[in-house]
């Protein structure tokens, strides 16, 4: 390897197959991405080195350092999808889809991993179908209960899955959105799925897709919670390892590009043509080749330089810049680029649990949307770019008042 020297950190072992993980991007010292805190709180903050590599054996792209799960998912975990009308409707559509297909037999049973505030399962509960959500974060789990969803306030893993299998019997569907990629212990997850899933059941999960991340240079999809960046090839490899097969894939427009993977027991279902097609596409574009990943890393450093230069120039011109969406993604951008309250005055966010607090690491105040509307800035730096359509539609007055949107993926540009 020509570009590795004595300062290059040693390679680590793949969390899935034990192969060698070769690091390709270092995003520096980072806090827990959704640990918002009060302005007065100056107690020590948890930091870790956010770096990402790929396994030279099974191709799985993964973080090289793991943040303990209780640091991320706890009583006060603030994220919910319910703040987005689009996502709320999207998940009710997901539930209806299952109710019409996999859940039509006698007394069907669906389990969700990371059921959060019940955004998907509340539709299942309303239909009177047997279900259980696994959700370790206390406050969001309570919101789901209040909406009539049956929740176990716990992590899904082999032991808890076995307990559920013993009490509730086999599941027809195990579903998970934006959660499986958060879980380093995939071995325990797959053994849990093996214990709980019926013989012809499906394990369906959807997460940000490596193919979209590379294409859009959306490096902010890399943060503590996103331990894995999946591709069809790496998911197929991990499924095979635990006696399962990848039987369907579907690309999704949500969160900047995701893939929904459908996993079944080996031999139980015939893989669709979409699986063959996506695997072929990934091979053709050499998605997990070292050269592709290093080129991506070069592009990311280019974005950092351009974004800091743009914000510095705007400040020099006396322009006001406010962030929009205190996303987990924004923690990566702000801390990697060293952008603090001197460059971004505050961040507007509709999540009540984030308002009045400061962002992790860079300590930028988070304020409610009415503070944004009261005194529009010259520029809004859109951290929630994955919700651009919904946000731009609701913030037309900002643009009518001369405001401009500033984006940083796939490059720094103003719209
Ligand atoms: N599925 C929801 C959605 O897409 O809006 C929530 C996604 S949120 C990014 C991830 C959720 O997974 C959090 O609510 C977190 O507490 C939960 N989680 C993390 N590890 C988990 C595990 N091992 N089992 C079940 N839930 C888990
Ligand atoms: P996400 O990109 O991880 O889904 O997070 C989106 C964040 O943006 C979340 O904190 C809620 C916030 N948000 C708004 O402030 N206004 C909006 O209209 C939407 C859709 C999200
Ligand atoms: Zn591996």
Coordinates of C-alpha atoms in Angstrom, one line a residue, residues 51-394:
X51 CA -13.0 6.5 11.0
X52 CA -14.4 4.1 8.5
X53 CA -12.9 1.2 6.6
X54 CA -13.8 -1.8 4.5
X55 CA -13.3 -5.5 5.0
X56 CA -11.0 -6.9 2.4
X57 CA -12.7 -10.3 2.8
X58 CA -16.5 -9.7 3.0
X59 CA -16.5 -6.1 1.8
X60 CA -18.5 -4.8 4.8
X61 CA -17.9 -1.0 5.3
X62 CA -17.8 -0.3 9.0
X63 CA -16.5 2.1 11.7
X64 CA -13.2 1.2 13.2
X65 CA -14.2 2.3 16.7
X66 CA -17.5 1.3 18.4
X67 CA -19.4 3.6 20.7
X68 CA -21.0 1.7 23.7
X69 CA -24.7 1.4 22.9
X70 CA -25.8 2.9 26.2
X71 CA -24.0 6.2 25.3
X72 CA -26.3 6.5 22.2
X73 CA -29.6 4.8 23.1
X74 CA -30.9 5.8 26.5
X75 CA -33.9 7.4 28.3
X76 CA -33.4 10.8 26.5
X77 CA -32.6 9.6 22.9
X78 CA -34.4 12.4 21.0
X79 CA -34.8 11.2 17.4
X80 CA -38.2 10.4 16.0
X81 CA -39.4 10.3 12.4
X82 CA -42.8 11.8 13.4
X83 CA -41.4 15.4 12.9
X84 CA -41.5 14.7 9.2
X85 CA -45.0 14.4 7.6
X86 CA -43.5 12.6 4.6
X87 CA -41.8 10.0 6.8
X88 CA -44.9 9.5 8.9
X89 CA -46.9 8.8 5.8
X90 CA -44.1 6.6 4.4
X91 CA -44.1 4.3 7.5
X92 CA -47.9 4.0 7.5
X93 CA -47.5 2.8 3.9
X94 CA -44.9 0.3 5.0
X95 CA -47.3 -1.1 7.6
X96 CA -50.1 -1.3 5.1
X97 CA -47.8 -3.1 2.7
X98 CA -47.1 -5.8 5.3
X99 CA -50.7 -6.1 6.3
X100 CA -51.7 -6.8 2.7
X101 CA -48.9 -9.3 1.9
X102 CA -46.9 -11.1 4.7
X103 CA -49.5 -10.7 7.4
X104 CA -52.6 -12.3 5.8
X105 CA -52.4 -15.7 7.4
X106 CA -54.2 -16.8 10.7
X107 CA -53.1 -14.7 13.7
X108 CA -50.0 -13.2 12.1
X109 CA -47.2 -11.7 14.2
X110 CA -44.8 -8.9 13.3
X111 CA -41.8 -7.7 15.3
X112 CA -40.0 -4.4 14.8
X113 CA -36.4 -3.7 15.9
X114 CA -36.1 0.0 16.8
X115 CA -39.8 0.8 16.8
X116 CA -39.0 4.2 18.2
X117 CA -42.2 6.3 18.9
X118 CA -44.4 3.7 17.0
X119 CA -44.4 5.5 13.7
X120 CA -44.8 2.2 11.8
X121 CA -46.4 -0.1 14.4
X122 CA -49.2 2.2 15.3
X123 CA -50.9 1.4 12.0
X124 CA -50.4 -2.4 12.7
X125 CA -51.9 -1.8 16.2
X126 CA -54.9 0.0 14.8
X127 CA -55.5 -3.0 12.4
X128 CA -55.6 -5.2 15.5
X129 CA -52.7 -7.4 14.3
X130 CA -50.3 -9.0 16.8
X131 CA -47.0 -7.1 17.1
X132 CA -44.1 -6.3 19.3
X133 CA -41.7 -3.4 19.1
X134 CA -38.2 -3.6 20.6
X135 CA -37.1 -0.2 21.7
X136 CA -34.3 0.5 24.2
X137 CA -34.8 4.3 24.4
X138 CA -37.2 5.1 27.2
X139 CA -39.0 8.3 26.2
X140 CA -39.6 7.3 22.6
X141 CA -40.8 3.8 23.7
X142 CA -43.3 5.5 26.0
X143 CA -44.6 7.6 23.1
X144 CA -45.3 4.4 21.2
X145 CA -47.1 2.9 24.2
X146 CA -49.3 6.0 24.4
X147 CA -50.2 5.4 20.7
X148 CA -51.4 1.9 21.6
X149 CA -48.3 0.0 20.5
X150 CA -47.0 -3.0 22.4
X151 CA -43.4 -2.3 23.2
X152 CA -40.6 -4.1 25.0
X153 CA -38.2 -1.4 26.3
X154 CA -35.1 -3.4 25.5
X155 CA -32.4 -4.0 22.9
X156 CA -33.2 -6.7 20.4
X157 CA -30.4 -9.3 20.5
X158 CA -30.1 -13.1 20.8
X159 CA -31.3 -13.4 24.4
X160 CA -34.3 -11.1 24.2
X161 CA -35.3 -12.6 20.8
X162 CA -35.3 -16.1 22.4
X163 CA -37.5 -14.9 25.2
X164 CA -40.0 -13.4 22.7
X165 CA -40.0 -16.6 20.6
X166 CA -40.9 -18.6 23.8
X167 CA -43.7 -16.3 24.8
X168 CA -45.2 -15.1 21.4
X169 CA -44.2 -17.8 19.1
X170 CA -42.6 -17.4 15.6
X171 CA -42.8 -14.1 13.7
X172 CA -44.0 -13.8 10.1
X173 CA -42.1 -10.6 9.7
X174 CA -39.2 -9.0 11.5
X175 CA -38.9 -5.4 10.3
X176 CA -36.4 -2.7 11.0
X177 CA -35.8 0.8 9.6
X178 CA -32.7 2.8 10.2
X179 CA -31.6 0.5 13.0
X180 CA -29.8 -2.6 11.8
X181 CA -26.9 -0.5 10.5
X182 CA -26.7 1.0 14.0
X183 CA -25.9 -2.4 15.5
X184 CA -22.3 -3.7 15.6
X185 CA -23.3 -7.1 17.1
X186 CA -24.9 -8.4 13.9
X187 CA -24.0 -12.0 14.9
X188 CA -26.3 -11.7 17.9
X189 CA -29.0 -10.1 15.7
X190 CA -28.9 -12.9 13.1
X191 CA -29.0 -15.6 15.8
X192 CA -31.9 -13.8 17.4
X193 CA -33.7 -13.6 14.0
X194 CA -33.0 -17.3 13.6
X195 CA -34.6 -18.1 17.0
X196 CA -37.7 -15.9 16.3
X197 CA -38.5 -16.1 12.6
X198 CA -41.0 -18.6 11.3
X199 CA -39.8 -21.1 8.6
X200 CA -41.1 -19.0 5.7
X201 CA -40.9 -15.6 7.5
X202 CA -39.0 -12.6 6.3
X203 CA -36.5 -10.3 7.9
X204 CA -36.8 -6.9 6.2
X205 CA -34.6 -4.0 6.9
X206 CA -33.8 -0.7 5.3
X207 CA -30.8 1.5 5.8
X208 CA -28.7 4.1 4.0
X209 CA -27.1 2.6 0.9
X210 CA -23.4 2.8 0.4
X211 CA -24.0 3.2 -3.4
X212 CA -25.9 6.5 -2.7
X213 CA -23.4 7.7 -0.1
X214 CA -20.6 7.3 -2.6
X215 CA -22.5 8.8 -5.5
X216 CA -23.8 11.8 -3.4
X217 CA -20.6 12.1 -1.4
X218 CA -22.9 12.2 1.6
X219 CA -20.1 11.7 4.2
X220 CA -22.5 13.0 6.9
X221 CA -24.2 9.6 6.8
X222 CA -21.2 8.5 8.7
X223 CA -21.6 9.0 12.5
X224 CA -21.5 7.0 15.7
X225 CA -24.9 5.4 15.1
X226 CA -24.2 4.4 11.5
X227 CA -21.8 1.6 12.4
X228 CA -22.3 -0.1 9.0
X229 CA -22.7 1.3 5.5
X230 CA -24.4 -1.6 3.7
X231 CA -24.3 -2.8 0.1
X232 CA -26.2 -5.7 -1.4
X233 CA -23.0 -7.6 -1.6
X234 CA -22.0 -7.1 2.1
X235 CA -25.6 -7.9 3.3
X236 CA -25.7 -11.0 1.2
X237 CA -22.4 -12.1 2.7
X238 CA -23.6 -11.6 6.3
X239 CA -26.9 -13.3 5.6
X240 CA -25.2 -16.3 4.1
X241 CA -22.9 -16.6 7.1
X242 CA -25.9 -17.1 9.4
X243 CA -28.0 -19.5 7.2
X244 CA -30.1 -16.9 5.4
X245 CA -30.2 -15.5 1.9
X246 CA -30.8 -12.1 0.4
X247 CA -34.0 -12.6 -1.6
X248 CA -35.0 -9.1 -2.6
X249 CA -33.7 -5.6 -2.7
X250 CA -35.5 -2.3 -3.4
X251 CA -34.0 1.1 -3.6
X252 CA -35.8 3.7 -1.6
X253 CA -35.8 7.5 -2.0
X254 CA -35.8 8.2 1.8
X255 CA -32.9 9.6 3.8
X256 CA -30.9 10.4 0.8
X257 CA -31.1 6.9 -0.7
X258 CA -31.6 3.6 1.1
X259 CA -32.1 0.0 0.2
X260 CA -34.7 -2.3 1.7
X261 CA -33.2 -5.8 2.0
X262 CA -35.5 -8.8 2.4
X263 CA -33.8 -11.8 4.0
X264 CA -35.3 -15.3 4.2
X265 CA -34.0 -18.7 5.4
X266 CA -31.6 -20.3 2.9
X267 CA -33.7 -22.2 0.3
X268 CA -37.1 -20.9 1.6
X269 CA -37.6 -18.2 -1.1
X270 CA -36.2 -17.7 -4.6
X271 CA -34.0 -14.5 -4.9
X272 CA -35.6 -11.9 -7.2
X273 CA -34.0 -10.5 -10.4
X274 CA -33.5 -7.2 -8.5
X275 CA -30.9 -8.9 -6.3
X276 CA -28.9 -10.1 -9.3
X277 CA -29.2 -6.7 -10.9
X278 CA -28.0 -4.7 -7.9
X279 CA -25.1 -7.1 -7.3
X280 CA -24.1 -6.8 -10.9
X281 CA -24.3 -3.0 -10.7
X282 CA -22.2 -2.9 -7.6
X283 CA -19.6 -5.1 -9.2
X284 CA -19.5 -3.0 -12.3
X285 CA -19.0 0.3 -10.5
X286 CA -16.4 -1.4 -8.1
X287 CA -18.4 0.0 -5.2
X288 CA -16.2 -1.5 -2.4
X289 CA -12.8 -1.3 -4.2
X290 CA -10.1 0.5 -2.2
X291 CA -9.6 3.0 -5.1
X292 CA -13.4 3.9 -5.1
X293 CA -13.4 4.4 -1.4
X294 CA -10.2 6.5 -1.3
X295 CA -11.5 8.7 -4.1
X296 CA -14.7 9.2 -2.0
X297 CA -12.5 10.2 0.9
X298 CA -10.6 12.7 -1.2
X299 CA -13.9 14.3 -2.3
X300 CA -15.0 14.6 1.4
X301 CA -11.9 16.5 2.3
X302 CA -12.6 18.8 -0.7
X303 CA -16.1 19.5 0.6
X304 CA -14.7 20.4 4.0
X305 CA -12.3 23.0 2.5
X306 CA -15.0 24.5 0.3
X307 CA -17.6 24.7 3.1
X308 CA -15.3 26.3 5.6
X309 CA -14.2 28.8 2.9
X310 CA -17.8 29.6 2.0
X311 CA -18.9 30.2 5.6
X312 CA -15.8 32.3 6.4
X313 CA -16.4 34.4 3.3
X314 CA -20.1 34.9 4.2
X315 CA -19.1 36.0 7.7
X316 CA -16.5 38.4 6.3
X317 CA -19.3 39.9 4.2
X318 CA -21.5 40.3 7.3
X319 CA -24.0 37.7 6.2
X320 CA -26.0 35.7 8.7
X321 CA -26.0 31.9 8.4
X322 CA -28.4 29.7 10.4
X323 CA -28.4 25.9 10.3
X324 CA -31.6 24.0 9.4
X325 CA -32.2 20.6 11.1
X326 CA -30.0 19.6 14.1
X327 CA -29.5 16.2 12.6
X328 CA -27.1 13.5 13.7
X329 CA -25.5 14.1 10.3
X330 CA -24.8 17.7 11.3
X331 CA -22.6 16.5 14.2
X332 CA -20.2 14.9 11.6
X333 CA -20.1 18.0 9.4
X334 CA -19.7 20.5 12.3
X335 CA -17.0 18.5 14.2
X336 CA -15.1 17.4 11.1
X337 CA -15.0 20.9 9.6
X338 CA -14.6 22.7 13.0
X339 CA -17.7 24.9 12.4
X340 CA -19.0 26.5 15.6
X341 CA -21.4 29.3 16.6
X342 CA -19.0 31.9 15.1
X343 CA -19.9 30.6 11.6
X344 CA -23.4 29.2 12.2
X345 CA -25.5 31.4 14.6
X346 CA -28.0 28.7 15.7
X347 CA -29.7 25.6 14.2
X348 CA -33.5 25.6 13.7
X349 CA -35.2 22.3 14.6
X350 CA -38.8 21.3 15.1
X351 CA -37.9 18.6 17.7
X352 CA -39.0 19.8 21.1
X353 CA -36.5 17.5 22.8
X354 CA -33.6 19.3 21.0
X355 CA -34.7 22.9 21.4
X356 CA -33.0 25.1 24.0
X357 CA -30.0 22.8 24.0
X358 CA -26.6 23.0 22.3
X359 CA -25.2 20.6 19.7
X360 CA -22.7 18.0 20.7
X361 CA -19.0 19.0 20.4
X362 CA -19.4 22.4 18.7
X363 CA -22.1 23.7 21.1
X364 CA -24.3 25.5 18.6
X365 CA -27.6 26.5 20.1
X366 CA -30.7 24.7 18.8
X367 CA -33.8 26.8 18.5
X368 CA -37.4 26.3 17.5
X369 CA -38.5 27.1 13.9
X370 CA -40.3 30.3 15.0
X371 CA -36.9 31.8 16.0
X372 CA -35.9 31.2 12.4
X373 CA -39.0 32.8 11.0
X374 CA -38.9 35.8 13.3
X375 CA -35.6 37.1 11.9
X376 CA -34.7 35.2 8.7
X377 CA -31.0 34.9 8.1
X378 CA -29.3 35.5 4.7
X379 CA -28.4 31.8 4.3
X380 CA -29.8 28.5 5.8
X381 CA -27.3 25.7 5.9
X382 CA -29.5 22.7 5.2
X383 CA -28.3 19.8 7.4
X384 CA -31.6 18.0 6.9
X385 CA -31.0 17.8 3.1
X386 CA -32.7 14.4 3.0
X387 CA -36.0 16.3 3.8
X388 CA -35.2 19.1 1.3
X389 CA -38.5 18.9 -0.6
X390 CA -40.7 18.9 2.5
X391 CA -38.6 21.7 4.2
X392 CA -38.3 23.9 1.1
X393 CA -42.0 23.7 0.5
X394 CA -42.8 24.9 4.0

